[in-house]
PDB file of C-alpha atoms in Angstrom:
ATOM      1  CA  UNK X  25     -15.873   1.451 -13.225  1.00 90.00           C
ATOM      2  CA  UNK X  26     -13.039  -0.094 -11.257  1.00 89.00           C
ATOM      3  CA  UNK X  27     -14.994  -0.693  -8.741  1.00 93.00           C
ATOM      4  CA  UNK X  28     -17.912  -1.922  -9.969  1.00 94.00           C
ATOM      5  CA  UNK X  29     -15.574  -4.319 -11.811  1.00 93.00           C
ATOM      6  CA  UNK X  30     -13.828  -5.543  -9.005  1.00 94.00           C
ATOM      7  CA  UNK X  31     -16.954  -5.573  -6.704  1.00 95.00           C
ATOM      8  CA  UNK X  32     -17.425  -9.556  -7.214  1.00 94.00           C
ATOM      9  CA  UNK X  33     -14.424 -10.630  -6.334  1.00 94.00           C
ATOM     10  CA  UNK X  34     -13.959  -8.421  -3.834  1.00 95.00           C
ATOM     11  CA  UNK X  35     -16.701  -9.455  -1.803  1.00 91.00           C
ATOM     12  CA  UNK X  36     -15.713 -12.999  -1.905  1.00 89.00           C
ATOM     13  CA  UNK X  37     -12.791 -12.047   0.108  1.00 88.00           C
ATOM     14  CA  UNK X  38      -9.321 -13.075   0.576  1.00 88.00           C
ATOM     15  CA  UNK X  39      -7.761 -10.735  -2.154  1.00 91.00           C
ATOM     16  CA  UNK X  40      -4.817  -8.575  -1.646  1.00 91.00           C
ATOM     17  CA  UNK X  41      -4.830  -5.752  -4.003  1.00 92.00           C
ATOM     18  CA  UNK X  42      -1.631  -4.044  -4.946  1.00 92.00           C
ATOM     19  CA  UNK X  43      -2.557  -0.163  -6.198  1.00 91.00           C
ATOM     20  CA  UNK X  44      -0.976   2.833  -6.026  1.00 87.00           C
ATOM     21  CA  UNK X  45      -3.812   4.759  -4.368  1.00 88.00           C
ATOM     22  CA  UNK X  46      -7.017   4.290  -2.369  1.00 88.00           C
ATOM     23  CA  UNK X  47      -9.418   6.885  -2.493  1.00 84.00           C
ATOM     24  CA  UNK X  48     -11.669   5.425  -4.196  1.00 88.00           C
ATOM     25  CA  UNK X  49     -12.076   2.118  -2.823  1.00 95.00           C
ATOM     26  CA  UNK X  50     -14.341   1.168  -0.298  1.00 95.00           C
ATOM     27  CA  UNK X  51     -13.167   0.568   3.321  1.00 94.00           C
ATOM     28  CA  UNK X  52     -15.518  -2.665   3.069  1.00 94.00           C
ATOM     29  CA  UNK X  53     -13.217  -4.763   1.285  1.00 95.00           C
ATOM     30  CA  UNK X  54     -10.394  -4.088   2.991  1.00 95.00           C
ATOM     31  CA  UNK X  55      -9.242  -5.264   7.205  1.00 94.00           C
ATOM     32  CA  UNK X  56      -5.599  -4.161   6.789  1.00 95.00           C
ATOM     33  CA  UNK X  57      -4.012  -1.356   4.644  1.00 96.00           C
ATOM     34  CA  UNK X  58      -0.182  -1.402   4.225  1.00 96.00           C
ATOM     35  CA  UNK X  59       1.216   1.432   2.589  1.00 97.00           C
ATOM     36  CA  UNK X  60       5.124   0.806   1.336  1.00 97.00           C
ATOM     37  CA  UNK X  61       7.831   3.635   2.355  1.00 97.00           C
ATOM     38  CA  UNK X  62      11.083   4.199   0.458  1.00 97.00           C
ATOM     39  CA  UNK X  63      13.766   6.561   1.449  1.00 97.00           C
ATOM     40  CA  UNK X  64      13.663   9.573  -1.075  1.00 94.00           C
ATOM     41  CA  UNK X  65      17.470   9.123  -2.565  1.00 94.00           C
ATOM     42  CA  UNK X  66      17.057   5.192  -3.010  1.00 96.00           C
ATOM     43  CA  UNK X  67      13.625   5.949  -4.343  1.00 96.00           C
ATOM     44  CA  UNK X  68      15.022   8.455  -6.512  1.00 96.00           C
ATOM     45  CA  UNK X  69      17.696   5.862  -8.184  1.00 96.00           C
ATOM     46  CA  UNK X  70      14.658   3.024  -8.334  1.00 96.00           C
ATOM     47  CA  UNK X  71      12.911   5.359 -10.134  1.00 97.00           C
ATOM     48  CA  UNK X  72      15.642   6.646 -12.419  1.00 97.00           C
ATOM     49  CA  UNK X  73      16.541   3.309 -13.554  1.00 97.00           C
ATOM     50  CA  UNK X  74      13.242   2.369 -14.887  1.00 96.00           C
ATOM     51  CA  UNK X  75      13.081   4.932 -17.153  1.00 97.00           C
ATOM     52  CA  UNK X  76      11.155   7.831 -15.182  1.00 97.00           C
ATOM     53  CA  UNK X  77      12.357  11.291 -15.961  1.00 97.00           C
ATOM     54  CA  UNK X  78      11.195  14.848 -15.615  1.00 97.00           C
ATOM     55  CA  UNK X  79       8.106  15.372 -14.152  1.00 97.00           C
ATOM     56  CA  UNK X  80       6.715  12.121 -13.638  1.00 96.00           C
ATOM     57  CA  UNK X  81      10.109  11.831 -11.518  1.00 97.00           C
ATOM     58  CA  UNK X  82       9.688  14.798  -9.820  1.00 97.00           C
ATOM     59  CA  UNK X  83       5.574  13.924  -9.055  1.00 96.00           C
ATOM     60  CA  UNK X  84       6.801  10.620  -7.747  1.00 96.00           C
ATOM     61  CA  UNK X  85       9.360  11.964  -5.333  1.00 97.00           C
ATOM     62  CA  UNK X  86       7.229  15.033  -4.221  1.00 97.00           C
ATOM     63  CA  UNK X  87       4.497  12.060  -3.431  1.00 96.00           C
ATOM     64  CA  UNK X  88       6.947   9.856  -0.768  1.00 96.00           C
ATOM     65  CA  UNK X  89       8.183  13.454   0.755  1.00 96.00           C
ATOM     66  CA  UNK X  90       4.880  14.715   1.759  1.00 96.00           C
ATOM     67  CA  UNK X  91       3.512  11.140   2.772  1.00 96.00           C
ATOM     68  CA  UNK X  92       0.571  11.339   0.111  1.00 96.00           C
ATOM     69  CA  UNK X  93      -0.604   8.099  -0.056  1.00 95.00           C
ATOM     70  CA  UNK X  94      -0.072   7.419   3.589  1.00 96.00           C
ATOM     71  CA  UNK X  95      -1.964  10.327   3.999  1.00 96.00           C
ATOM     72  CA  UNK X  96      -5.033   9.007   1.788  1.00 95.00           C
ATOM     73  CA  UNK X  97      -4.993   6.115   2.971  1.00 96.00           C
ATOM     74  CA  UNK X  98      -5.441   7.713   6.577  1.00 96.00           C
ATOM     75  CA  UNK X  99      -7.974   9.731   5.160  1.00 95.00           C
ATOM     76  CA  UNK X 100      -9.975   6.864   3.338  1.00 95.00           C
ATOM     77  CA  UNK X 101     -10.226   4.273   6.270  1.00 96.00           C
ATOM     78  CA  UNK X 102     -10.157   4.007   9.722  1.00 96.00           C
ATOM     79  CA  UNK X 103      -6.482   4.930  11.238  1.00 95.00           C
ATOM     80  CA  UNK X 104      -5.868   1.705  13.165  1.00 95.00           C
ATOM     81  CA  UNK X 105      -6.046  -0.544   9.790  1.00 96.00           C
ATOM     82  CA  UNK X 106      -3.508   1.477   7.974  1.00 97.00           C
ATOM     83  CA  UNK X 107       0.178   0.650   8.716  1.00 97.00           C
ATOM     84  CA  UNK X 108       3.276   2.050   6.863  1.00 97.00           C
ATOM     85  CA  UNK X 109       6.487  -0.613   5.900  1.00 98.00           C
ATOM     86  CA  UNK X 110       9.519   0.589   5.429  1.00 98.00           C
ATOM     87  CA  UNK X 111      10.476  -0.901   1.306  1.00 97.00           C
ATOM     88  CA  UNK X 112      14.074   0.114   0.522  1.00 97.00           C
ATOM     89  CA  UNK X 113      16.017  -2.807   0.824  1.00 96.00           C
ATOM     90  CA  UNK X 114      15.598  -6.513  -0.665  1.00 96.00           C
ATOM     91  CA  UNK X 115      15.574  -7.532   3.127  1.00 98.00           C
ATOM     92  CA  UNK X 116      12.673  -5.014   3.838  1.00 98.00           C
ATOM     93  CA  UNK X 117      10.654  -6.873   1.391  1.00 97.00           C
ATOM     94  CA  UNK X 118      11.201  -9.674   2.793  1.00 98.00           C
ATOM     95  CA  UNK X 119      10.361  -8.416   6.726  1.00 98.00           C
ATOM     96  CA  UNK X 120       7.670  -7.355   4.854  1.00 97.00           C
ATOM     97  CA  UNK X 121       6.272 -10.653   3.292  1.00 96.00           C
ATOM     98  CA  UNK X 122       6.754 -11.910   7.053  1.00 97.00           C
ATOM     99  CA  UNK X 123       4.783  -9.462   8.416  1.00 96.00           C
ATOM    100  CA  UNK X 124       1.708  -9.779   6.101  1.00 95.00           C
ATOM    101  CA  UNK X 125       1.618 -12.661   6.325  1.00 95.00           C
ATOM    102  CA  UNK X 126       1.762 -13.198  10.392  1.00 96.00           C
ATOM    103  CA  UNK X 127      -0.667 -10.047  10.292  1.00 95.00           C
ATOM    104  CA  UNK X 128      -3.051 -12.420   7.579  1.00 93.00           C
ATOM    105  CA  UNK X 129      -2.192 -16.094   9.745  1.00 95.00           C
ATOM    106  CA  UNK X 130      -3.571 -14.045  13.003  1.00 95.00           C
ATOM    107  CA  UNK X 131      -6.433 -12.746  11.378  1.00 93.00           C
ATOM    108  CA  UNK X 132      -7.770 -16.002  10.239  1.00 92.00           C
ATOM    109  CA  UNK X 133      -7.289 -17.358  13.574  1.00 96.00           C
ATOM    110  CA  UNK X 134      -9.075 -14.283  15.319  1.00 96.00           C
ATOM    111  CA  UNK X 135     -12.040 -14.502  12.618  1.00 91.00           C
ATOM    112  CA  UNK X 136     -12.779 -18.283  11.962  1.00 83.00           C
TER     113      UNK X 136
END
């Protein structure tokens, strides 16, 4: 149903979608994949202090140690799209934000 409800304005293009998986959508929409890192004991705090406890904690932490969505990701569309970020610091985000959007600049140039 997600899909089918984001298929319109998907296809339109120039949407950056922000989920915490990927299996299930289709390579189509997507040219680039970035999948955020954190390092498991500052993950472990971020997660702490908004509110997560027990196993949802635990499931969270197990996820970033064995690379699971990277690994999804790899699985769900071609290798050379998907790139990993390293997202533990406020200055990571912003190397981030640079490098999406010199990866999104280049793109356009390549493709227009």
């Amino acid at each position: 149903q997600v899909v089918d409800e984001l298929e319109g304005r998907m296809s339109q293009g120039g949407v950056v979608v922000d989920y915490h998986g990927c299996d299930f959508f289709p390579e189509r929409w997507f040219h680039v994949v970035f999948v955020l890192r954190a390092d498991n004991s500052l993950l472990y705090q971020r997660l702490q202090s908004r509110g997560y406890t027990g196993k949802k904690l635990q499931d969270n932490i197990e996820c970033e140690i064995f690379q699971t969505l990277y690994e999804e990701a790899v699985l769900s569309y071609r290798k050379e799209i998907v790139h990993q970020l390293p997202s533990n610091t406020p200055e990571d985000l912003e190397r981030n934000l640079d490098q999406i959007t010199q990866w999104i600049e280049q793109w356009m140039k390549d493709n227009n």
